[in-house]
XYZ file of C-alpha atoms in Angstrom:
398
model
C 10.629 39.743 6.197
C 9.614 36.283 4.998
C 9.027 33.822 7.849
C 8.639 30.118 6.986
C 5.331 28.383 7.597
C 5.202 26.199 10.703
C 4.230 22.624 9.920
C 3.753 19.526 12.057
C 4.998 15.947 12.055
C 3.021 13.483 14.148
C 4.834 11.006 16.387
C 2.152 9.025 18.188
C 0.280 11.474 20.391
C 2.952 14.144 20.029
C 2.963 16.809 17.303
C 6.402 18.147 16.425
C 6.681 21.668 14.984
C 9.144 22.304 12.172
C 9.927 24.812 9.418
C 11.652 24.611 6.025
C 13.638 27.426 4.429
C 15.775 27.591 1.281
C 16.013 25.454 -1.822
C 19.581 24.166 -1.776
C 20.509 20.777 -3.229
C 21.008 19.128 0.185
C 19.006 19.213 3.403
C 20.643 20.729 6.470
C 18.936 19.960 9.791
C 19.715 22.192 12.758
C 19.403 20.354 16.080
C 18.940 23.103 18.654
C 20.042 23.371 22.235
C 18.046 23.579 25.459
C 14.661 25.164 24.540
C 13.372 26.791 21.350
C 10.393 28.281 19.536
C 10.645 28.099 15.731
C 8.487 31.186 15.210
C 10.084 33.346 17.902
C 13.451 32.493 16.364
C 12.825 35.039 13.600
C 12.418 37.898 16.109
C 16.102 37.750 17.055
C 17.838 39.559 14.159
C 21.265 37.971 14.637
C 19.792 34.463 14.783
C 17.502 35.155 11.836
C 20.439 36.345 9.711
C 22.516 33.291 10.670
C 19.684 30.914 9.735
C 19.093 32.697 6.429
C 22.769 32.252 5.609
C 22.442 28.496 6.257
C 19.326 28.429 4.077
C 21.240 30.155 1.263
C 23.490 27.089 0.871
C 20.968 24.348 1.667
C 17.371 23.488 2.363
C 17.323 24.253 6.072
C 15.130 22.398 8.579
C 14.547 23.778 12.076
C 12.267 22.185 14.662
C 11.119 22.308 18.277
C 11.890 19.181 20.268
C 8.926 17.592 22.045
C 8.068 19.542 25.157
C 9.397 22.857 23.842
C 8.135 25.753 21.745
C 5.264 24.937 19.425
C 5.628 21.166 19.767
C 3.323 19.378 22.199
C 4.181 19.516 25.887
C 5.120 16.463 27.943
C 4.685 15.709 31.636
C 7.513 14.909 34.021
C 6.662 11.195 33.912
C 7.043 11.094 30.134
C 10.303 12.949 29.517
C 12.073 12.027 26.253
C 15.437 10.314 26.477
C 17.966 10.611 23.673
C 16.575 7.546 21.848
C 13.096 9.104 21.839
C 14.468 12.396 20.565
C 16.366 10.588 17.806
C 13.143 8.796 16.834
C 11.246 12.110 16.844
C 13.840 13.592 14.514
C 13.506 10.660 12.133
C 9.720 11.191 12.126
C 10.270 14.821 11.101
C 12.625 13.668 8.338
C 10.147 11.052 7.129
C 7.299 13.581 7.087
C 9.332 15.943 4.919
C 10.609 13.102 2.730
C 14.286 13.268 3.743
C 16.307 10.072 3.459
C 19.692 11.552 4.360
C 20.857 14.999 5.471
C 23.662 17.134 6.821
C 23.306 18.038 10.495
C 24.361 20.857 12.791
C 24.306 19.926 16.471
C 24.302 23.146 18.442
C 25.226 23.055 22.129
C 22.988 20.408 23.778
C 21.822 19.457 20.284
C 25.301 18.059 19.660
C 24.846 14.841 21.690
C 21.635 14.066 19.789
C 23.460 14.583 16.482
C 26.282 12.360 17.750
C 23.820 9.623 18.765
C 22.114 9.785 15.385
C 25.417 9.606 13.493
C 26.572 6.641 15.580
C 23.413 4.520 15.508
C 21.704 5.709 12.325
C 24.656 6.396 9.995
C 22.451 5.954 6.928
C 20.681 9.195 7.896
C 23.790 11.359 8.280
C 25.835 12.759 5.416
C 28.021 15.334 7.175
C 28.033 16.481 10.799
C 28.864 19.893 12.309
C 29.112 20.286 16.089
C 29.140 23.853 17.431
C 29.924 24.693 21.057
C 28.937 21.195 22.070
C 29.921 18.304 24.338
C 29.602 14.563 24.874
C 29.041 14.935 28.630
C 28.292 18.123 30.534
C 28.801 17.087 34.145
C 32.261 16.608 35.598
C 33.149 13.157 36.922
C 36.193 11.155 37.910
C 36.761 10.000 34.350
C 35.698 13.256 32.674
C 37.249 16.434 34.103
C 35.823 18.931 31.615
C 32.233 19.524 32.717
C 30.628 21.557 35.477
C 30.278 20.105 38.956
C 26.881 18.905 40.171
C 26.908 21.704 42.740
C 27.397 24.356 40.068
C 24.662 22.840 37.918
C 22.309 22.940 40.919
C 23.144 26.604 41.434
C 22.372 27.391 37.792
C 19.061 25.485 37.934
C 18.039 27.479 41.002
C 18.830 30.739 39.222
C 16.835 29.659 36.160
C 13.714 28.950 38.193
C 14.130 32.103 40.281
C 14.733 34.487 37.371
C 12.574 32.947 34.625
C 10.859 35.648 32.619
C 14.007 37.713 32.329
C 17.116 37.281 30.154
C 18.228 34.122 31.961
C 21.712 32.978 30.963
C 22.361 35.697 28.379
C 25.540 36.639 30.256
C 26.863 33.132 29.523
C 25.357 32.509 26.104
C 26.143 35.902 24.603
C 28.389 38.017 26.855
C 28.820 40.542 24.051
C 25.075 41.323 24.202
C 24.368 40.879 27.919
C 24.094 44.630 28.599
C 22.038 45.435 25.486
C 18.416 46.138 26.544
C 17.059 45.115 23.129
C 18.935 41.792 23.171
C 17.776 41.207 26.750
C 14.150 41.769 25.781
C 14.390 39.547 22.697
C 16.019 36.715 24.647
C 13.492 36.985 27.484
C 10.560 36.673 25.066
C 12.244 33.795 23.275
C 12.651 31.846 26.522
C 9.111 32.536 27.777
C 7.624 31.347 24.490
C 9.920 28.315 24.337
C 9.156 26.715 27.693
C 7.514 27.206 31.079
C 9.817 27.750 34.073
C 9.400 24.173 35.288
C 9.914 22.699 31.807
C 13.109 24.710 31.393
C 14.356 23.503 34.765
C 13.507 19.845 34.073
C 15.107 19.915 30.631
C 18.228 21.508 32.069
C 18.386 18.658 34.557
C 18.099 16.190 31.667
C 21.022 17.849 29.919
C 23.267 17.411 32.961
C 22.780 13.639 32.686
C 23.751 13.376 29.012
C 26.687 11.104 28.262
C 27.314 9.963 24.675
C 31.026 9.243 24.984
C 30.470 5.638 23.942
C 29.135 6.891 20.574
C 32.144 8.898 19.498
C 34.332 6.194 17.955
C 31.334 4.872 16.007
C 30.937 8.058 13.960
C 31.982 7.552 10.355
C 30.420 10.703 8.852
C 32.789 13.595 8.050
C 32.668 15.766 11.173
C 33.536 19.423 11.709
C 33.835 20.594 15.332
C 33.762 24.341 16.017
C 34.180 26.169 19.311
C 34.965 29.639 20.601
C 38.120 29.663 22.691
C 36.588 31.649 25.544
C 33.058 30.155 25.411
C 31.498 31.313 28.687
C 28.946 28.474 28.914
C 30.630 25.329 27.576
C 34.405 25.159 27.781
C 36.408 24.605 24.605
C 37.985 21.521 26.214
C 34.738 19.640 25.492
C 35.314 20.059 21.757
C 38.959 19.111 22.089
C 37.786 15.848 23.682
C 35.304 15.316 20.842
C 38.063 15.857 18.293
C 40.353 13.366 20.021
C 37.670 10.677 20.012
C 35.714 11.152 16.753
C 37.645 9.478 13.923
C 39.013 11.822 11.244
C 37.177 14.845 12.669
C 38.281 18.428 12.035
C 38.511 20.955 14.885
C 38.431 24.715 14.383
C 38.796 26.963 17.414
C 38.196 30.686 17.006
C 38.542 33.645 19.337
C 35.473 34.793 21.255
C 33.372 34.287 24.380
C 29.866 34.090 22.913
C 28.386 30.595 23.027
C 25.758 31.422 20.415
C 27.412 31.365 16.960
C 25.104 34.100 15.634
C 26.641 36.658 18.000
C 30.100 37.987 17.087
C 30.007 35.762 14.015
C 33.434 35.235 12.496
C 33.824 35.259 8.730
C 36.180 32.283 9.105
C 33.397 30.304 10.789
C 31.031 30.972 7.900
C 33.689 30.040 5.338
C 34.562 26.857 7.241
C 30.941 25.676 7.344
C 30.423 26.536 3.700
C 33.513 24.724 2.450
C 32.883 21.732 4.723
C 29.293 21.277 3.556
C 30.348 21.585 -0.065
C 33.533 19.531 -0.119
C 33.864 17.818 3.271
C 36.879 19.887 4.272
C 36.700 23.029 6.378
C 39.192 25.477 4.895
C 40.765 27.875 7.361
C 43.461 29.424 5.155
C 44.760 32.980 5.855
C 44.824 33.598 2.097
C 41.014 33.641 2.199
C 41.061 36.728 4.437
C 40.787 38.843 1.278
C 37.349 37.344 0.595
C 33.970 38.191 2.103
C 31.106 35.712 2.347
C 29.618 36.907 -0.949
C 32.954 36.213 -2.657
C 32.883 32.650 -1.340
C 29.383 32.184 -2.731
C 30.564 33.594 -6.065
C 33.533 31.217 -6.271
C 31.326 28.175 -5.710
C 28.930 29.500 -8.330
C 31.890 29.920 -10.696
C 32.941 26.316 -10.091
C 29.413 25.126 -10.909
C 29.415 27.312 -14.020
C 32.671 25.765 -15.247
C 31.342 22.253 -14.729
C 28.194 22.984 -16.733
C 29.585 25.290 -19.440
C 33.042 23.884 -20.144
C 32.321 23.739 -23.882
C 32.145 27.543 -24.069
C 35.029 29.966 -24.538
C 35.817 31.095 -21.007
C 38.281 33.672 -19.668
C 38.962 34.963 -16.162
C 38.084 38.454 -17.389
C 34.632 37.310 -18.508
C 34.109 35.336 -15.281
C 35.049 38.403 -13.239
C 32.559 40.582 -15.076
C 29.719 38.035 -15.004
C 30.067 37.108 -11.332
C 31.039 40.482 -9.875
C 34.344 39.440 -8.297
C 37.745 40.818 -9.276
C 40.503 38.877 -11.041
C 42.817 38.747 -8.031
C 40.183 37.265 -5.725
C 39.301 34.686 -8.366
C 42.900 33.632 -8.839
C 43.744 33.388 -5.128
C 40.381 32.180 -3.810
C 39.710 29.556 -6.472
C 43.124 27.956 -5.975
C 42.702 27.757 -2.175
C 39.119 26.480 -2.270
C 39.513 23.938 -5.066
C 43.241 23.126 -4.999
C 43.697 24.293 -8.571
C 44.012 27.515 -10.551
C 40.794 28.254 -12.429
C 42.132 27.647 -15.934
C 43.705 24.326 -14.938
C 40.437 23.318 -13.276
C 38.553 24.169 -16.482
C 41.060 22.132 -18.514
C 40.622 19.138 -16.203
C 36.821 19.336 -16.520
C 37.131 19.443 -20.310
C 39.528 16.503 -20.462
C 37.452 14.344 -18.086
C 34.485 14.863 -20.370
C 36.675 14.089 -23.359
C 37.546 10.721 -21.782
C 33.860 9.937 -21.576
C 33.254 10.891 -25.199
C 36.234 8.849 -26.388
C 34.368 5.711 -25.309
C 32.000 6.266 -28.247
C 33.747 5.024 -31.429
C 31.373 7.068 -33.581
C 32.797 10.322 -32.202
C 35.778 11.747 -34.099
C 38.691 13.414 -32.335
C 37.783 16.670 -34.076
C 34.171 16.426 -32.890
C 35.195 15.645 -29.311
C 37.624 18.539 -29.343
C 34.848 20.925 -30.312
C 32.360 19.485 -27.802
C 34.696 20.039 -24.855
C 35.595 23.607 -25.746
C 38.684 23.438 -27.950
C 38.582 25.424 -31.188
C 41.512 23.483 -32.625
C 41.837 19.705 -32.290
C 45.622 19.971 -32.165
C 45.424 22.078 -28.989
C 43.072 19.487 -27.523
C 45.450 16.626 -28.325
C 48.418 18.487 -26.803
C 46.474 19.208 -23.573
C 45.220 15.621 -23.404
C 48.698 14.137 -23.785
C 50.146 16.575 -21.249
C 47.660 15.346 -18.637
C 47.339 11.624 -19.447
C 50.746 10.988 -21.119
C 49.074 9.402 -24.158
C 47.182 10.780 -27.160
C 43.369 10.752 -27.311
C 43.528 8.018 -29.970
C 45.796 5.846 -27.797
C 43.414 6.368 -24.868
C 40.507 5.167 -27.031
C 42.429 2.063 -28.153
C 43.596 1.222 -24.597
C 40.057 1.490 -23.217
C 38.098 -0.096 -26.043
C-alpha cells in the first residue's frame, strides 16, 4: 500500500508535518479533530480508504496540528489559540504553493475551518463541515453542548484510561467491541499525543466559540451530520445551518461520529457533487448508482466538453466508460440537470457561438467543427435554442 511521504512546513520554531496525496485539479485540505498522526492514519483501514477516496477527486492535504503527531510539541504556556492554528495552516499552504483550496473541517477541525472562511475568505473555495460545531460547551445562550461537569468527567476518563481505546464507544460505536479496531485506535492515540497533551487539548476544545464567525462565511458550505452521532449532537449542525448563509445541511442515519465508519454512499455522492458543482445532490434516483458510477458520469461530462466535435452516442459512451445506458440516462440528468444528448448539444452550440465571432469562419466550417455532419442540422439546432439563425447571431454580435 502506497503511503505518502511526510514533509514539513516551518512556522517559526515549530515544524508542522503534512502529507500530499492525489493529483486532482483542486486542493482539498482536511482539518482534523482532536489529535492525529499523519503516518499512523494509514494503519486504520477504514480511514485510509476514506482518505484515498478524497484523494481520487482532488489533491488531498492532511497535516498534524502543532503539538500533535509528528509536528513539534508545545508546552502548556505556549498553547495555540485558533488564530495561531489558522496561521499555521496558511504556512502549510504557502509551503506547498496553495493560494486557495477546498476544506473539510472534521469535528473540532470545523471551528478552525469556519474561522479561516470568515477571516481569510480569499483562501477558501468551498467548505465542508462534518460532525462539527461552533461551540461545544453548553451555556445560557447555547443549549446544544455538553455541560462543564460532563466535560470534566470525560477529561478524567481520558487521563485515567490513556493507552487504551479511549472514546471509541463515542466516536465509532459500530466498532467499539471489535478487538482489531480497539487496537488500531489505541495505537493511533498513543502516537498522536501524550496523555497530558490529549487532556490539555481537550480542555482547549471545550472553550471554542466561533459563533460570531458564522454569518461572515460567504464560501459555499456543506454541513453533514449523522442523526444519532454519539459524540457531538446533530443539533450543533442544525445551528450551523441556521446561521451560515446559503449553507446546505444533509443529515443521515447513524451513530458513528467518524465518517469513515459505516460510510453512507449518499455521503460520498454528496461530497463529490458538492466539490464539483457546489451543490450536494441527495436525490433518491441516484440510489441505482454506486460510487464508481458517479466517477464515471463526471468523467463522461468531461469527455463531452473536450470531444464535442466527435460523433457521440449513448451506446458508445456506455461501452467506453463501463456504465449501462439506463444509469447514464438517469444519473446524468440528475447530476447535471440535463439529459446527456441535450447537454452535448448545448456544449456544441456554446462553442459555435464563440466561433461565430470570427468572420473568417463559414457556417459550414463551424458546423463541422462543433460536431454536425450537415450544416442544415446545425442551423436548425441553433435556432431552436437561441431563436435566431447562426447568421443572425453573427450580425447581432458583430
